[in-house]
Amino acid sequence: MPLSDHLTRFLASVHPYDSLAAGELQALARLCEAREISAGETIFTVGEAIGQLFILVEGEVDITDEAGVQISLLGPRNSFGERALLRGEAASRTAVATKATTLIALPKAQFFALMEAEPRVARFFDRGRPQRAAQNDLATMAVARLMTPEPARCAPETPIRAAAEIMHKRRISSVCVVGEDGFQGIVTLRDMNGRVIAGGADPGAPVSTIMTEAPLTLGPSALVTDVLHLMVERGIGHVPILDGGRLAGIVTQTDLTRAQAMTSADLVGRVAKAASAEDMARATAEIAKLLAQLVETGNRHEVVTRLITDIADTATRRLLALAEAELGAPPVPYLWLACGSQGRQEQTGVSDQDNCLILSDVATGADAPYFEAIARHVSDGLATCGYTYCPGYMMATNPRWRQPLRVWRSYFRGWIATPDPEAQMLASVMFDLRPIGGEESLFEGLQRETLKAASENSIFTAHMISNSLKHHPPLGLLRGLATIRSGEYRNQIDLKHNGVVPVVDLGRIYTLQGQLAPVNTRARLEAAMGAGVLSASGGADLLDAYDLIATTRLEHQAAQIRAGRAPDNYLDPSTLSDFERSHLRDAFVVVKTMQSAVGSGKGALG
């Protein structure tokens, strides 16, 4: 068998090349070169120009960083070298075969030509790019991302009246008719009006007598553009989506209108004008769909979380305004602050509330009932909007977190002077404070004073570093990822506590070391690099690692939302390709390396 045939068969078993047609695979194989590498041979080293993408067929390749620390140990079907190719830079890694190895090498020009010609391959490797450009074009989205899965359906013999009741109760404009032989047709409100009300059809007759038989349909891989064109050209408002003849979903004009109109600004506007928490809840109920849409259209993770957080901020300020309208003007100046993910502007599809109140020092005991009421009003309103109560009761409804400025100063002084475990935990949360509504000057001086005092207390900083290392990246002893061993999330990894939280903790440490003002994690890392607290190379690696982990988390949540499930932070690694698992593990290794540097006392520059 010719070599190209062997390569074709192998590539057909490797993602993303397995998505190519047979002819495309054969053409790709002819562009590749097979290389035999001896054990111990260096494939490329740090600083060397890389002109090829490598795909591992047999053997094992050790990838190490500039300091010789192992980043990954690659096995068959893993690709490598794309990092430098996508960056347009020399290699920042060294690749050495640890045993006799067979590689496929795809020249740089052909790699980029393949990326250009095959969007599926481009999307796959795009995860290695340091910057992902947003493609905010709804029209190019696959309908599978937009359609309503598992649409309302009934049997052909269902009475017309019963089908109408389904539409009325669910507030929908169509019902799909599915029989023993599969999808048969669709009944819409137009059919009901034209054929029953105006046409006089018997409401007790089978729905099949008024349905549109064999309506125009599309497959899940069609683009939203295809739906738009079909609706405009044929004058229809409903397009069933069939997958292999099976009814998979439906797209309606309402879906398109909602998707085009549903932006973060739209939801912010609706929340800002809401007359009650219940009104707000109707808008915040759409946050999950917005998140999925933002992810699908290629927005960077920090953009998505910022836009999602803006909605929570607006809800908080609107609830404060409604509370003041009900309770009267505040007796003294106050400031409402958020901490946790809202404080860092990093909210996703899974968020509880963490907040507090700082009161002016002129506040007296007589003012306490007013602020207790305003805290309850806002916290309960946020809960109505889907932001669950903090399980640790770190909310303004807790009297401890509703105090005059002088008390807050004493809190931070005490935590820094006596960094016991509780103090470390509380300081970690409260160092992420961000003003939301009220008199912001109440916080400005407190933040400056606290950062200065914390950075100058080496014992406190050491305790904070120790506390930050309690969350470990999910790395196994061998090449795999360490998954949860038992319980509801067995064989999954926690992308929050073992993924983004270790980076969040590192960012907080760099903030203390450099007395830096940013609260957002990515902004903290960039500020730490600018201040020299974090080295340029270490910072670049950590930013890339954080971007990949955070993006993977959001893509996981978006996929759950599209499937009609509630989003969570638990990912089954077996659902990822070899390439994705390898790069995710690489990202976790980078985080672990940076933790080790901070924990060993070498600091971020070591």
PDB file of C-alpha atoms in Angstrom, residues 333-432:
ATOM      1  CA  PRO A 333     -24.138  57.699  52.667  1.00  0.00           C
ATOM      2  CA  TYR A 334     -23.507  54.044  51.928  1.00  0.00           C
ATOM      3  CA  LEU A 335     -21.833  51.831  49.329  1.00  0.00           C
ATOM      4  CA  TRP A 336     -22.995  48.443  48.055  1.00  0.00           C
ATOM      5  CA  LEU A 337     -20.108  46.228  46.930  1.00  0.00           C
ATOM      6  CA  ALA A 338     -19.860  42.831  45.277  1.00  0.00           C
ATOM      7  CA  CYS A 339     -17.144  40.269  45.821  1.00  0.00           C
ATOM      8  CA  GLY A 340     -16.607  36.788  44.416  1.00  0.00           C
ATOM      9  CA  SER A 341     -17.163  36.313  40.693  1.00  0.00           C
ATOM     10  CA  GLN A 342     -19.368  39.401  40.413  1.00  0.00           C
ATOM     11  CA  GLY A 343     -16.688  41.496  42.086  1.00  0.00           C
ATOM     12  CA  ARG A 344     -14.110  40.198  39.592  1.00  0.00           C
ATOM     13  CA  GLN A 345     -16.568  40.613  36.665  1.00  0.00           C
ATOM     14  CA  GLU A 346     -16.239  36.889  35.948  1.00  0.00           C
ATOM     15  CA  GLN A 347     -19.790  35.582  36.269  1.00  0.00           C
ATOM     16  CA  THR A 348     -20.810  32.638  34.089  1.00  0.00           C
ATOM     17  CA  GLY A 349     -24.023  30.650  33.828  1.00  0.00           C
ATOM     18  CA  VAL A 350     -23.623  29.484  37.443  1.00  0.00           C
ATOM     19  CA  SER A 351     -23.531  32.340  39.958  1.00  0.00           C
ATOM     20  CA  ASP A 352     -24.545  32.969  43.540  1.00  0.00           C
ATOM     21  CA  GLN A 353     -24.403  36.335  45.281  1.00  0.00           C
ATOM     22  CA  ASP A 354     -21.560  37.678  47.436  1.00  0.00           C
ATOM     23  CA  ASN A 355     -22.001  41.259  48.624  1.00  0.00           C
ATOM     24  CA  CYS A 356     -21.641  43.675  51.489  1.00  0.00           C
ATOM     25  CA  LEU A 357     -22.432  47.231  52.630  1.00  0.00           C
ATOM     26  CA  ILE A 358     -20.030  49.920  53.806  1.00  0.00           C
ATOM     27  CA  LEU A 359     -21.766  52.687  55.764  1.00  0.00           C
ATOM     28  CA  SER A 360     -20.514  56.167  56.478  1.00  0.00           C
ATOM     29  CA  ASP A 361     -18.869  56.540  59.869  1.00  0.00           C
ATOM     30  CA  VAL A 362     -21.615  58.986  60.880  1.00  0.00           C
ATOM     31  CA  ALA A 363     -24.071  56.063  60.927  1.00  0.00           C
ATOM     32  CA  THR A 364     -25.615  55.275  64.307  1.00  0.00           C
ATOM     33  CA  GLY A 365     -27.569  52.398  65.750  1.00  0.00           C
ATOM     34  CA  ALA A 366     -30.759  54.164  64.781  1.00  0.00           C
ATOM     35  CA  ASP A 367     -29.836  53.764  61.110  1.00  0.00           C
ATOM     36  CA  ALA A 368     -29.400  49.994  61.370  1.00  0.00           C
ATOM     37  CA  PRO A 369     -33.033  49.004  60.604  1.00  0.00           C
ATOM     38  CA  TYR A 370     -33.015  50.995  57.348  1.00  0.00           C
ATOM     39  CA  PHE A 371     -29.897  49.277  56.022  1.00  0.00           C
ATOM     40  CA  GLU A 372     -31.065  45.890  57.226  1.00  0.00           C
ATOM     41  CA  ALA A 373     -34.231  46.422  55.188  1.00  0.00           C
ATOM     42  CA  ILE A 374     -32.376  47.628  52.098  1.00  0.00           C
ATOM     43  CA  ALA A 375     -30.009  44.647  52.294  1.00  0.00           C
ATOM     44  CA  ARG A 376     -32.925  42.228  52.534  1.00  0.00           C
ATOM     45  CA  HIS A 377     -34.753  43.929  49.674  1.00  0.00           C
ATOM     46  CA  VAL A 378     -31.757  43.693  47.337  1.00  0.00           C
ATOM     47  CA  SER A 379     -30.627  40.212  48.358  1.00  0.00           C
ATOM     48  CA  ASP A 380     -34.112  38.744  48.034  1.00  0.00           C
ATOM     49  CA  GLY A 381     -34.540  40.503  44.709  1.00  0.00           C
ATOM     50  CA  LEU A 382     -31.293  39.035  43.396  1.00  0.00           C
ATOM     51  CA  ALA A 383     -32.458  35.602  44.514  1.00  0.00           C
ATOM     52  CA  THR A 384     -35.695  36.124  42.578  1.00  0.00           C
ATOM     53  CA  CYS A 385     -33.543  36.943  39.534  1.00  0.00           C
ATOM     54  CA  GLY A 386     -31.698  33.640  39.842  1.00  0.00           C
ATOM     55  CA  TYR A 387     -28.650  34.687  41.873  1.00  0.00           C
ATOM     56  CA  THR A 388     -28.800  32.179  44.711  1.00  0.00           C
ATOM     57  CA  TYR A 389     -28.007  33.123  48.292  1.00  0.00           C
ATOM     58  CA  CYS A 390     -24.374  32.653  49.289  1.00  0.00           C
ATOM     59  CA  PRO A 391     -24.081  29.342  51.168  1.00  0.00           C
ATOM     60  CA  GLY A 392     -21.460  30.945  53.408  1.00  0.00           C
ATOM     61  CA  TYR A 393     -23.813  33.848  54.197  1.00  0.00           C
ATOM     62  CA  MET A 394     -21.312  36.409  52.874  1.00  0.00           C
ATOM     63  CA  MET A 395     -24.039  38.893  52.026  1.00  0.00           C
ATOM     64  CA  ALA A 396     -25.136  42.320  53.180  1.00  0.00           C
ATOM     65  CA  THR A 397     -28.049  40.648  54.988  1.00  0.00           C
ATOM     66  CA  ASN A 398     -25.481  39.346  57.473  1.00  0.00           C
ATOM     67  CA  PRO A 399     -24.908  42.151  60.067  1.00  0.00           C
ATOM     68  CA  ARG A 400     -21.200  41.340  60.045  1.00  0.00           C
ATOM     69  CA  TRP A 401     -20.951  42.504  56.433  1.00  0.00           C
ATOM     70  CA  ARG A 402     -23.076  45.630  56.906  1.00  0.00           C
ATOM     71  CA  GLN A 403     -20.885  47.960  58.938  1.00  0.00           C
ATOM     72  CA  PRO A 404     -19.481  51.520  59.071  1.00  0.00           C
ATOM     73  CA  LEU A 405     -16.182  52.212  57.319  1.00  0.00           C
ATOM     74  CA  ARG A 406     -14.226  52.285  60.597  1.00  0.00           C
ATOM     75  CA  VAL A 407     -15.344  48.704  61.327  1.00  0.00           C
ATOM     76  CA  TRP A 408     -14.267  47.570  57.870  1.00  0.00           C
ATOM     77  CA  ARG A 409     -10.852  49.141  58.478  1.00  0.00           C
ATOM     78  CA  SER A 410     -10.592  47.187  61.709  1.00  0.00           C
ATOM     79  CA  TYR A 411     -11.604  43.978  59.896  1.00  0.00           C
ATOM     80  CA  PHE A 412      -8.787  44.255  57.373  1.00  0.00           C
ATOM     81  CA  ARG A 413      -6.243  45.332  60.019  1.00  0.00           C
ATOM     82  CA  GLY A 414      -7.178  42.301  62.119  1.00  0.00           C
ATOM     83  CA  TRP A 415      -6.989  39.855  59.206  1.00  0.00           C
ATOM     84  CA  ILE A 416      -3.551  41.143  58.244  1.00  0.00           C
ATOM     85  CA  ALA A 417      -2.225  41.194  61.816  1.00  0.00           C
ATOM     86  CA  THR A 418      -3.567  37.750  62.723  1.00  0.00           C
ATOM     87  CA  PRO A 419      -3.778  35.619  59.549  1.00  0.00           C
ATOM     88  CA  ASP A 420      -5.485  32.565  61.012  1.00  0.00           C
ATOM     89  CA  PRO A 421      -7.381  30.253  58.606  1.00  0.00           C
ATOM     90  CA  GLU A 422     -10.627  32.228  58.887  1.00  0.00           C
ATOM     91  CA  ALA A 423      -8.790  35.490  58.288  1.00  0.00           C
ATOM     92  CA  GLN A 424      -7.106  34.043  55.199  1.00  0.00           C
ATOM     93  CA  MET A 425     -10.431  32.895  53.807  1.00  0.00           C
ATOM     94  CA  LEU A 426     -12.196  36.175  54.505  1.00  0.00           C
ATOM     95  CA  ALA A 427      -9.334  38.263  53.164  1.00  0.00           C
ATOM     96  CA  SER A 428      -9.302  36.204  49.969  1.00  0.00           C
ATOM     97  CA  VAL A 429     -12.971  36.999  49.420  1.00  0.00           C
ATOM     98  CA  MET A 430     -12.848  40.622  50.479  1.00  0.00           C
ATOM     99  CA  PHE A 431      -9.781  41.458  48.388  1.00  0.00           C
ATOM    100  CA  ASP A 432     -12.105  40.999  45.395  1.00  0.00           C
TER     101      ASP A 432
END
